[in-house]
Amino acid sequence: SNNLCCVGIIENKISSAVFNSVSSVLLPGWCWVNNYNHSHKGRIWVGWNPREVDFLVNASSVQAIHASDFNAIRDPPNRIGSSNAWIPAFDEFRDCLTQAGLDDLRYTGYRYTRATSSGLNPKQRKIDRVLVNGRWNSEFSFSEASFIAPGISDHTPMFFNFWMTHPEFSAMVSEAWHSPFHGSPMFTLCAKLRLLKCKLKQLNKESFSDLSMRTAEARRALQSTQDALQADPLNSLLAE
């Protein structure tokens, strides 16, 4: 939806031996450059769609931009709703950034990037950051990071089991599984799965039609709520 024509991938830790095979599958038809000359683990990839943009590498150097989930806050305003305790790791993180000469890149969008609870005790923190050095700021003063709505993501893979919410699902599976078929075990298994597939397709048509439209509407409603929660992070009604 963002119509990307140029991307940067950092901290991928993919070896140079499989760079070509992985990048060609990742975005077919795109062109890529990397920094394997500076790091054998290939910390930085830059890819672009040659049908949309022309890209010329003027120089390659050690890493100047870092984007990640750092699992530590930098300053007290980077959290809300949680304990006020200040642990040594936070000072260590801030000292590390100072010693490395790194600072936050200007950003738009969400300030708090991680929510760990909801309801009456919402806790939010800014632990996802894009850090740059002074040279980056001098040469790319126009650059900025964008922290968009997390949607359904909480850094954990999701399993969409919407069929299982239907009251007839269990009975439908049981009926297909106990249907009499004769033949080898593999033939019997495949026959039962084909029967179940037909039943699920009909269930999907009758009860879950226009799912893409419903999902899009739900995502819009979720983002609207998340936007409001950023402006009022202690609102328990929004958090629920």
Short mmCIF file of C-alpha atoms in Angstrom, two decimals:
data_model
loop_
_atom_site.label_atom_id
_atom_site.label_comp_id
_atom_site.label_asym_id
_atom_site.label_seq_id
_atom_site.Cartn_x
_atom_site.Cartn_y
_atom_site.Cartn_z
CA SER A 1 0.00 0.00 0.00
CA ASN A 2 3.03 2.29 0.38
CA ASN A 3 4.08 1.75 -3.26
CA LEU A 4 7.71 1.19 -2.37
CA CYS A 5 10.27 1.47 -5.14
CA CYS A 6 13.41 1.57 -2.98
CA VAL A 7 14.10 -0.30 0.26
CA GLY A 8 16.90 -0.66 2.78
CA ILE A 9 17.32 -3.85 4.81
CA ILE A 10 19.70 -3.79 7.77
CA GLU A 11 20.88 -6.33 10.35
CA ASN A 12 19.81 -9.22 8.11
CA LYS A 13 22.87 -11.40 8.93
CA ILE A 14 22.59 -13.30 5.65
CA SER A 15 25.89 -14.57 4.27
CA SER A 16 27.22 -13.44 0.91
CA ALA A 17 27.01 -17.03 -0.40
CA VAL A 18 23.21 -16.87 -0.57
CA PHE A 19 22.77 -13.15 -1.26
CA ASN A 20 21.80 -13.57 -4.93
CA SER A 21 19.35 -16.42 -4.35
CA VAL A 22 17.63 -14.74 -1.39
CA SER A 23 17.39 -11.25 -2.91
CA SER A 24 16.03 -12.56 -6.22
CA VAL A 25 13.20 -14.34 -4.41
CA LEU A 26 12.54 -11.49 -1.99
CA LEU A 27 11.70 -8.93 -4.70
CA PRO A 28 11.93 -10.46 -8.19
CA GLY A 29 13.21 -8.11 -10.86
CA TRP A 30 14.76 -5.65 -8.40
CA CYS A 31 18.41 -4.58 -8.31
CA TRP A 32 20.50 -4.78 -5.16
CA VAL A 33 23.73 -3.54 -3.59
CA ASN A 34 25.23 -4.55 -0.25
CA ASN A 35 28.10 -3.89 2.12
CA TYR A 36 29.75 -7.31 2.18
CA ASN A 37 33.07 -5.56 1.55
CA HIS A 38 32.71 -3.97 4.99
CA SER A 39 30.95 -6.81 6.85
CA HIS A 40 31.06 -10.49 5.96
CA LYS A 41 27.57 -10.86 7.48
CA GLY A 42 26.06 -8.35 5.05
CA ARG A 43 24.52 -5.94 7.50
CA ILE A 44 23.08 -3.62 4.85
CA TRP A 45 21.17 -4.28 1.64
CA VAL A 46 19.70 -1.61 -0.59
CA GLY A 47 17.24 -2.63 -3.27
CA TRP A 48 15.33 -0.71 -5.92
CA ASN A 49 12.86 -1.30 -8.70
CA PRO A 50 14.67 -0.34 -11.94
CA ARG A 51 11.33 0.21 -13.66
CA GLU A 52 10.55 3.03 -11.25
CA VAL A 53 13.84 4.67 -10.23
CA ASP A 54 17.47 5.06 -11.28
CA PHE A 55 19.89 4.33 -8.45
CA LEU A 56 23.61 5.13 -8.36
CA VAL A 57 25.94 4.18 -5.51
CA ASN A 58 28.31 7.10 -5.00
CA ALA A 59 30.11 5.67 -1.98
CA SER A 60 30.07 2.76 0.46
CA SER A 61 31.32 2.99 4.04
CA VAL A 62 30.81 1.59 7.52
CA GLN A 63 27.25 1.59 8.84
CA ALA A 64 25.75 5.01 9.56
CA ILE A 65 22.13 4.09 10.28
CA HIS A 66 20.72 1.55 12.70
CA ALA A 67 17.05 0.56 13.01
CA SER A 68 15.88 -2.03 15.50
CA ASP A 69 13.90 -2.99 18.59
CA PHE A 70 16.43 -2.13 21.31
CA ASN A 71 14.47 -3.45 24.34
CA ALA A 72 15.54 -0.44 26.40
CA ILE A 73 14.30 3.10 26.72
CA ARG A 74 16.58 6.11 26.47
CA ASP A 75 14.78 8.67 28.65
CA PRO A 76 11.87 8.60 31.16
CA PRO A 77 9.40 10.17 28.65
CA ASN A 78 9.95 7.09 26.45
CA ARG A 79 7.43 5.13 28.53
CA ILE A 80 4.01 5.66 30.01
CA GLY A 81 1.82 3.67 32.35
CA SER A 82 4.60 1.44 33.68
CA SER A 83 6.83 1.48 36.75
CA ASN A 84 9.00 4.53 37.33
CA ALA A 85 11.93 2.30 38.26
CA TRP A 86 15.10 3.19 36.38
CA ILE A 87 17.37 0.18 35.82
CA PRO A 88 21.10 0.20 34.94
CA ALA A 89 20.40 -1.13 31.44
CA PHE A 90 18.74 2.17 30.53
CA ASP A 91 21.84 4.15 31.51
CA GLU A 92 24.02 1.67 29.64
CA PHE A 93 21.91 2.09 26.52
CA ARG A 94 22.11 5.88 26.68
CA ASP A 95 25.88 5.78 27.34
CA CYS A 96 26.32 3.39 24.42
CA LEU A 97 24.56 5.80 22.05
CA THR A 98 26.67 8.70 23.31
CA GLN A 99 29.94 6.80 22.87
CA ALA A 100 28.93 5.62 19.38
CA GLY A 101 27.90 9.13 18.36
CA LEU A 102 24.36 8.05 17.50
CA ASP A 103 21.10 9.93 17.88
CA ASP A 104 17.47 9.43 16.89
CA LEU A 105 16.60 10.29 13.32
CA ARG A 106 13.75 12.76 13.01
CA TYR A 107 10.52 10.78 12.79
CA THR A 108 6.80 11.05 12.14
CA GLY A 109 3.91 8.90 13.29
CA TYR A 110 3.76 6.93 16.51
CA ARG A 111 5.90 7.92 19.47
CA TYR A 112 5.27 4.76 21.49
CA THR A 113 6.03 1.64 19.47
CA ARG A 114 5.36 -1.20 21.88
CA ALA A 115 2.26 -1.88 23.98
CA THR A 116 2.59 -4.63 26.57
CA SER A 117 -0.85 -4.62 28.15
CA SER A 118 -4.31 -3.15 27.72
CA GLY A 119 -7.48 -2.37 29.60
CA LEU A 120 -7.15 -0.62 32.95
CA ASN A 121 -3.34 -0.82 33.03
CA PRO A 122 -1.98 0.15 29.60
CA LYS A 123 1.80 0.23 29.25
CA GLN A 124 3.53 1.75 26.26
CA ARG A 125 7.18 2.31 25.45
CA LYS A 126 9.36 3.62 22.68
CA ILE A 127 11.89 0.87 22.06
CA ASP A 128 11.91 0.81 18.25
CA ARG A 129 14.30 3.46 16.99
CA VAL A 130 16.18 4.63 13.92
CA LEU A 131 19.60 5.88 14.97
CA VAL A 132 22.05 7.81 12.79
CA ASN A 133 25.46 9.40 13.18
CA GLY A 134 26.47 13.00 12.55
CA ARG A 135 27.65 12.34 9.02
CA TRP A 136 24.27 10.91 8.10
CA ASN A 137 22.51 14.01 9.42
CA SER A 138 24.88 16.24 7.47
CA GLU A 139 24.49 14.44 4.15
CA PHE A 140 20.84 13.38 4.45
CA SER A 141 19.30 16.19 6.47
CA PHE A 142 15.98 15.67 4.66
CA SER A 143 15.58 12.05 5.80
CA GLU A 144 13.09 10.91 8.40
CA ALA A 145 11.65 7.69 9.82
CA SER A 146 7.96 6.87 9.83
CA PHE A 147 6.46 4.78 12.63
CA ILE A 148 3.11 3.55 11.34
CA ALA A 149 0.21 1.87 13.13
CA PRO A 150 1.15 -1.66 14.24
CA GLY A 151 -2.24 -3.05 13.24
CA ILE A 152 -2.57 -6.64 14.42
CA SER A 153 1.15 -7.10 14.96
CA ASP A 154 2.62 -7.49 18.44
CA HIS A 155 5.92 -8.92 17.17
CA THR A 156 4.32 -12.40 17.26
CA PRO A 157 3.08 -14.50 14.30
CA MET A 158 -0.70 -14.70 14.16
CA PHE A 159 -2.89 -17.69 13.22
CA PHE A 160 -6.21 -16.64 11.66
CA ASN A 161 -8.61 -19.34 12.79
CA PHE A 162 -11.86 -17.66 11.73
CA TRP A 163 -13.43 -20.95 10.57
CA MET A 164 -13.05 -22.36 14.09
CA THR A 165 -15.26 -19.59 15.47
CA HIS A 166 -18.24 -20.89 13.50
CA PRO A 167 -20.57 -23.07 15.62
CA GLU A 168 -20.83 -25.73 12.88
CA PHE A 169 -17.09 -26.07 12.28
CA SER A 170 -16.32 -28.92 14.72
CA ALA A 171 -19.30 -30.99 13.60
CA MET A 172 -18.36 -30.41 9.95
CA VAL A 173 -14.81 -31.65 10.50
CA SER A 174 -16.01 -34.64 12.51
CA GLU A 175 -18.53 -35.62 9.82
CA ALA A 176 -15.91 -35.47 7.07
CA TRP A 177 -13.34 -37.33 9.17
CA HIS A 178 -15.71 -40.20 9.97
CA SER A 179 -17.02 -40.59 6.43
CA PRO A 180 -16.49 -44.16 5.13
CA PHE A 181 -13.79 -44.43 2.47
CA HIS A 182 -12.02 -47.60 1.36
CA GLY A 183 -8.46 -47.87 0.11
CA SER A 184 -4.94 -47.31 1.34
CA PRO A 185 -4.41 -45.05 4.36
CA MET A 186 -3.04 -42.27 2.13
CA PHE A 187 -6.01 -42.52 -0.27
CA THR A 188 -8.44 -42.42 2.67
CA LEU A 189 -6.72 -39.36 4.14
CA CYS A 190 -6.76 -37.49 0.82
CA ALA A 191 -10.41 -38.36 0.22
CA LYS A 192 -11.44 -37.04 3.63
CA LEU A 193 -9.45 -33.84 3.11
CA ARG A 194 -11.08 -33.27 -0.29
CA LEU A 195 -14.52 -33.74 1.26
CA LEU A 196 -13.68 -31.35 4.08
CA LYS A 197 -12.33 -28.81 1.60
CA CYS A 198 -15.66 -28.76 -0.25
CA LYS A 199 -17.56 -28.28 3.00
CA LEU A 200 -15.25 -25.46 4.12
CA LYS A 201 -15.53 -23.68 0.78
CA GLN A 202 -19.31 -23.71 1.14
CA LEU A 203 -19.06 -22.53 4.75
CA ASN A 204 -16.76 -19.73 3.67
CA LYS A 205 -19.17 -18.66 0.94
CA GLU A 206 -22.20 -18.65 3.22
CA SER A 207 -20.72 -17.17 6.41
CA PHE A 208 -17.47 -15.41 5.55
CA SER A 209 -18.06 -13.81 2.17
CA ASP A 210 -16.46 -10.42 1.42
CA LEU A 211 -13.84 -11.26 4.02
CA SER A 212 -11.27 -9.01 2.36
CA MET A 213 -13.62 -6.04 2.62
CA ARG A 214 -14.47 -6.87 6.23
CA THR A 215 -10.78 -7.22 7.07
CA ALA A 216 -9.98 -3.87 5.47
CA GLU A 217 -12.77 -2.19 7.43
CA ALA A 218 -11.58 -3.79 10.66
CA ARG A 219 -8.01 -2.65 9.99
CA ARG A 220 -9.19 0.92 9.40
CA ALA A 221 -11.16 0.86 12.65
CA LEU A 222 -8.15 -0.59 14.49
CA GLN A 223 -5.78 2.06 13.13
CA SER A 224 -8.24 4.81 14.05
CA THR A 225 -8.30 3.50 17.62
CA GLN A 226 -4.52 3.17 17.74
CA ASP A 227 -4.12 6.73 16.45
CA ALA A 228 -6.45 7.97 19.20
CA LEU A 229 -4.55 5.92 21.80
CA GLN A 230 -1.29 7.61 20.83
CA ALA A 231 -2.88 10.98 21.61
CA ASP A 232 -4.44 9.69 24.85
CA PRO A 233 -2.34 6.67 25.95
CA LEU A 234 -3.94 6.30 29.39
CA ASN A 235 -7.50 6.11 28.08
CA SER A 236 -8.69 2.74 29.40
CA LEU A 237 -11.69 2.61 27.04
CA LEU A 238 -9.45 2.98 23.99
CA ALA A 239 -6.95 0.46 25.39
CA GLU A 240 -9.69 -2.16 25.75
#
